[in-house]
């Protein structure tokens, strides 16, 4: 049985003071028996969020890192740094990193290899643009993103990897993919994992949906057979996130 996940992606929001205040209020409200909760936060907020979540089941992740261990990379942070600060997860391949910061498939692959080597949890994002969807290129594009990311990665290196399907046209737009659209692509992603590895790898892979998830649509999305939870941007900055975690 795969778990359900409710993951927050704060993006470039929340000062450390705001982060602390939000977590003080929310941590007691985010207890859930059957949903794992992870907060991806800006690196400057990691310390505050790790300290506010200590003693809870909530885990903290970094939104970004560089794939080298150390050295002359002004402005970057390494996996050793974020692990030392208490992070259990990293986000790789988010469309905002790909599109605004020009992260290409090669860089994403290098980050994936480093995160596997460092034994940290990984959420790998894939997803098509609106024009790719309209041109009928969704499946071929997502297959190419997955093939490039998983190049030379063995089945026994998959255990820390979660995939997030995030159609770019649904991110921050308020335009959520329908349950069926999200399910269709998540099922397709699972079929690609089966093709690249085997049945067992496909069955065990956690696959999330992200893109305008909110308190109203989370339950139906998370209940789809191939969707194991969500990566939540805007709604994770609000009290509404409690309803996404609990879905009652
Ligand atoms: P959104 O962002 O929920 O604000 O659409 C999701 C994401 O980018 O991870």
Short mmCIF file of C-alpha atoms and ligand atoms in Angstrom, two decimals:
data_model
loop_
_atom_site.label_atom_id
_atom_site.label_comp_id
_atom_site.label_asym_id
_atom_site.label_seq_id
_atom_site.Cartn_x
_atom_site.Cartn_y
_atom_site.Cartn_z
CA UNK A 1 0.00 0.00 0.00
CA UNK A 2 1.37 3.38 -0.99
CA UNK A 3 1.00 6.31 1.42
CA UNK A 4 -0.82 9.59 0.85
CA UNK A 5 1.28 12.75 0.89
CA UNK A 6 0.39 16.40 1.37
CA UNK A 7 3.40 18.48 0.44
CA UNK A 8 3.70 22.24 0.72
CA UNK A 9 5.82 24.25 -1.69
CA UNK A 10 6.13 27.76 -0.32
CA UNK A 11 8.20 29.04 -3.27
CA UNK A 12 9.59 32.56 -2.55
CA UNK A 13 7.13 33.36 0.24
CA UNK A 14 7.41 33.72 4.03
CA UNK A 15 10.15 35.52 5.91
CA UNK A 16 11.64 33.49 8.78
CA UNK A 17 9.42 35.46 11.18
CA UNK A 18 6.32 34.71 9.12
CA UNK A 19 7.37 31.07 8.73
CA UNK A 20 7.73 30.67 12.48
CA UNK A 21 4.35 32.27 13.16
CA UNK A 22 2.59 30.12 10.53
CA UNK A 23 4.13 26.90 11.81
CA UNK A 24 3.43 27.72 15.47
CA UNK A 25 -0.23 28.01 14.54
CA UNK A 26 -0.42 25.14 12.06
CA UNK A 27 1.79 22.32 13.40
CA UNK A 28 -0.75 21.18 16.03
CA UNK A 29 -3.47 21.26 13.37
CA UNK A 30 -1.64 19.14 10.82
CA UNK A 31 -1.61 15.85 12.70
CA UNK A 32 -2.79 13.04 10.48
CA UNK A 33 -2.65 9.27 10.86
CA UNK A 34 -2.75 8.51 7.19
CA UNK A 35 -1.14 11.46 5.40
CA UNK A 36 2.56 12.28 5.41
CA UNK A 37 3.24 16.01 5.49
CA UNK A 38 6.35 17.65 4.02
CA UNK A 39 7.08 21.40 3.82
CA UNK A 40 9.39 22.63 1.07
CA UNK A 41 10.55 26.05 2.22
CA UNK A 42 13.06 28.72 1.17
CA UNK A 43 16.53 27.92 2.52
CA UNK A 44 16.47 30.94 4.85
CA UNK A 45 13.33 29.49 6.53
CA UNK A 46 14.66 25.96 7.04
CA UNK A 47 15.99 26.55 10.53
CA UNK A 48 12.73 28.10 11.77
CA UNK A 49 10.54 25.42 10.20
CA UNK A 50 12.73 22.55 11.42
CA UNK A 51 12.62 23.92 14.95
CA UNK A 52 8.84 24.50 14.86
CA UNK A 53 8.16 20.98 13.55
CA UNK A 54 10.52 19.13 15.90
CA UNK A 55 8.68 16.43 17.82
CA UNK A 56 5.96 16.25 15.15
CA UNK A 57 5.72 13.92 12.15
CA UNK A 58 6.05 16.81 9.73
CA UNK A 59 9.17 16.73 7.56
CA UNK A 60 11.01 19.63 5.97
CA UNK A 61 12.51 19.89 2.51
CA UNK A 62 14.64 22.34 0.55
CA UNK A 63 13.26 23.94 -2.60
CA UNK A 64 16.67 24.00 -4.25
CA UNK A 65 20.34 22.98 -3.97
CA UNK A 66 23.41 22.67 -6.19
CA UNK A 67 24.86 19.28 -7.14
CA UNK A 68 28.46 19.93 -6.10
CA UNK A 69 29.55 19.11 -2.54
CA UNK A 70 31.28 22.41 -1.81
CA UNK A 71 33.41 25.13 -3.37
CA UNK A 72 33.26 28.34 -5.35
CA UNK A 73 29.53 28.43 -6.18
CA UNK A 74 28.46 31.77 -4.76
CA UNK A 75 24.88 31.80 -3.62
CA UNK A 76 24.34 28.05 -3.77
CA UNK A 77 23.72 25.50 -1.02
CA UNK A 78 24.74 21.83 -0.93
CA UNK A 79 22.84 18.76 0.15
CA UNK A 80 25.19 18.32 3.12
CA UNK A 81 24.21 21.82 4.28
CA UNK A 82 20.50 21.25 4.01
CA UNK A 83 20.70 17.80 5.61
CA UNK A 84 22.69 19.27 8.47
CA UNK A 85 19.97 21.90 8.89
CA UNK A 86 17.39 19.13 9.27
CA UNK A 87 15.92 18.67 5.79
CA UNK A 88 14.76 15.20 4.78
CA UNK A 89 13.68 16.08 1.22
CA UNK A 90 14.70 18.09 -1.81
CA UNK A 91 12.65 19.31 -4.75
CA UNK A 92 14.13 18.73 -8.20
CA UNK A 93 12.92 19.82 -11.63
CA UNK A 94 10.13 22.19 -10.63
CA UNK A 95 8.87 24.00 -13.74
CA UNK A 96 9.74 27.39 -12.21
CA UNK A 97 13.37 26.25 -11.86
CA UNK A 98 13.31 24.82 -15.38
CA UNK A 99 11.68 27.85 -17.02
CA UNK A 100 12.75 30.90 -15.00
CA UNK A 101 16.22 29.68 -13.98
CA UNK A 102 16.96 27.68 -17.15
CA UNK A 103 17.54 24.35 -15.42
CA UNK A 104 17.79 21.81 -18.22
CA UNK A 105 17.40 18.03 -18.22
CA UNK A 106 21.16 17.56 -17.84
CA UNK A 107 21.34 19.69 -14.67
CA UNK A 108 18.23 17.98 -13.29
CA UNK A 109 19.82 14.59 -13.89
CA UNK A 110 23.01 15.68 -12.07
CA UNK A 111 20.93 16.92 -9.13
CA UNK A 112 19.04 13.63 -9.03
CA UNK A 113 22.28 11.62 -8.97
CA UNK A 114 23.67 13.77 -6.15
CA UNK A 115 20.49 13.50 -4.09
CA UNK A 116 20.50 9.70 -4.52
CA UNK A 117 24.17 9.56 -3.50
CA UNK A 118 23.42 11.66 -0.40
CA UNK A 119 20.43 9.49 0.54
CA UNK A 120 17.89 12.28 0.89
CA UNK A 121 14.21 12.09 -0.13
CA UNK A 122 13.54 13.45 -3.61
CA UNK A 123 10.47 14.92 -5.25
CA UNK A 124 11.07 15.04 -9.00
CA UNK A 125 8.64 17.30 -10.89
CA UNK A 126 7.55 16.80 -14.49
CA UNK A 127 4.76 18.37 -16.50
CA UNK A 128 3.74 19.81 -19.84
CA UNK A 129 2.99 23.37 -20.92
CA UNK A 130 -0.39 24.49 -22.23
CA UNK A 131 0.81 24.49 -25.84
CA UNK A 132 2.24 20.98 -25.46
CA UNK A 133 -1.11 19.79 -24.10
CA UNK A 134 -3.02 21.53 -26.88
CA UNK A 135 -0.73 20.03 -29.52
CA UNK A 136 -1.20 16.52 -28.11
CA UNK A 137 2.43 16.29 -26.95
CA UNK A 138 1.77 15.72 -23.23
CA UNK A 139 2.71 12.04 -23.12
CA UNK A 140 5.78 12.17 -25.35
CA UNK A 141 7.10 15.19 -23.45
CA UNK A 142 6.62 13.62 -20.03
CA UNK A 143 8.19 10.39 -21.23
CA UNK A 144 11.23 12.35 -22.41
CA UNK A 145 11.52 14.19 -19.07
CA UNK A 146 11.35 10.88 -17.18
CA UNK A 147 13.79 9.04 -19.46
CA UNK A 148 16.32 11.81 -19.13
CA UNK A 149 15.96 12.04 -15.33
CA UNK A 150 16.17 8.26 -14.81
CA UNK A 151 19.04 7.66 -17.23
CA UNK A 152 21.52 5.20 -15.65
CA UNK A 153 19.55 5.01 -12.42
CA UNK A 154 19.00 1.47 -11.14
CA UNK A 155 15.85 0.10 -9.61
CA UNK A 156 17.51 -0.09 -6.19
CA UNK A 157 18.11 3.69 -6.35
CA UNK A 158 14.42 4.50 -6.72
CA UNK A 159 13.41 4.05 -3.11
CA UNK A 160 13.84 7.72 -2.13
CA UNK A 161 12.18 9.12 -5.25
CA UNK A 162 8.64 10.51 -5.48
CA UNK A 163 7.39 11.95 -8.78
CA UNK A 164 5.14 15.01 -8.92
CA UNK A 165 3.07 15.56 -12.05
CA UNK A 166 2.63 19.32 -12.33
CA UNK A 167 1.07 20.54 -15.57
CA UNK A 168 2.52 24.03 -16.04
CA UNK A 169 -0.85 25.43 -17.13
CA UNK A 170 -2.33 24.48 -13.74
CA UNK A 171 0.40 25.98 -11.53
CA UNK A 172 -0.65 29.14 -9.73
CA UNK A 173 -3.40 29.72 -12.28
CA UNK A 174 -6.39 28.50 -10.27
CA UNK A 175 -7.01 26.17 -13.22
CA UNK A 176 -6.73 22.67 -11.76
CA UNK A 177 -6.46 19.62 -13.97
CA UNK A 178 -9.67 17.61 -13.67
CA UNK A 179 -9.46 14.46 -11.57
CA UNK A 180 -9.49 12.42 -14.78
CA UNK A 181 -6.82 14.51 -16.52
CA UNK A 182 -4.52 14.25 -13.48
CA UNK A 183 -5.22 10.52 -13.07
CA UNK A 184 -4.59 9.86 -16.75
CA UNK A 185 -1.10 11.37 -16.66
CA UNK A 186 -0.20 9.90 -13.25
CA UNK A 187 -1.21 6.46 -14.56
CA UNK A 188 0.89 7.11 -17.65
CA UNK A 189 3.90 8.06 -15.48
CA UNK A 190 3.43 4.78 -13.62
CA UNK A 191 3.39 2.92 -16.93
CA UNK A 192 6.68 4.55 -17.92
CA UNK A 193 8.26 3.46 -14.62
CA UNK A 194 7.04 -0.05 -15.41
CA UNK A 195 8.59 0.16 -18.87
CA UNK A 196 11.92 1.53 -17.55
CA UNK A 197 12.03 -0.88 -14.56
CA UNK A 198 9.29 -3.38 -13.71
CA UNK A 199 5.87 -3.88 -12.18
CA UNK A 200 7.16 -3.76 -8.65
CA UNK A 201 8.97 -0.42 -9.19
CA UNK A 202 5.82 1.02 -10.77
CA UNK A 203 3.55 -0.20 -7.96
CA UNK A 204 5.82 1.23 -5.28
CA UNK A 205 6.42 4.63 -6.89
CA UNK A 206 4.60 7.46 -5.15
CA UNK A 207 3.19 9.86 -7.73
CA UNK A 208 1.70 13.21 -6.70
CA UNK A 209 -0.36 15.78 -8.55
CA UNK A 210 0.42 19.50 -8.27
CA UNK A 211 -1.25 22.58 -9.76
CA UNK A 212 -3.88 24.68 -7.97
CA UNK A 213 -4.65 21.99 -5.39
CA UNK A 214 -6.97 23.48 -2.76
CA UNK A 215 -9.27 22.44 0.08
CA UNK A 216 -12.14 21.87 -2.34
CA UNK A 217 -10.45 19.65 -4.90
CA UNK A 218 -7.85 17.77 -2.81
CA UNK A 219 -10.05 14.90 -1.66
CA UNK A 220 -11.22 13.87 -5.11
CA UNK A 221 -7.74 14.21 -6.61
CA UNK A 222 -6.04 12.29 -3.78
CA UNK A 223 -8.67 9.52 -4.04
CA UNK A 224 -7.78 8.71 -7.65
CA UNK A 225 -6.09 5.29 -7.88
CA UNK A 226 -2.79 6.51 -9.34
CA UNK A 227 -2.52 9.78 -7.37
CA UNK A 228 -0.74 9.43 -4.05
CA UNK A 229 -1.22 12.99 -2.87
CA UNK A 230 -0.38 16.51 -3.85
CA UNK A 231 2.30 19.19 -4.06
CA UNK A 232 0.58 22.38 -3.00
CA UNK A 233 1.80 25.92 -3.67
CA UNK A 234 -0.56 28.82 -2.96
CA UNK A 235 -2.91 26.93 -0.63
CA UNK A 236 0.00 25.77 1.55
CA UNK A 237 0.56 29.36 2.67
CA UNK A 238 -2.90 29.51 4.19
CA UNK A 239 -4.82 27.79 6.97
CA UNK A 240 -6.61 25.93 4.18
CA UNK A 241 -3.63 23.55 4.10
CA UNK A 242 -5.11 21.84 7.17
CA UNK A 243 -8.14 20.79 5.09
CA UNK A 244 -5.87 19.42 2.38
CA UNK A 245 -3.99 17.32 4.93
CA UNK A 246 -7.17 16.08 6.61
CA UNK A 247 -9.64 15.90 3.68
CA UNK A 248 -12.64 15.19 5.90
P1 LIG B 1 0.08 25.99 -6.94
O1 LIG B 1 1.61 25.54 -7.10
O2 LIG B 1 -0.58 25.03 -5.97
O3 LIG B 1 0.13 27.39 -6.41
O4 LIG B 1 -0.55 25.89 -8.28
C1 LIG B 1 1.97 24.19 -7.15
C2 LIG B 1 3.46 24.03 -7.35
O5 LIG B 1 4.04 24.79 -8.13
O6 LIG B 1 4.10 23.15 -6.75
#
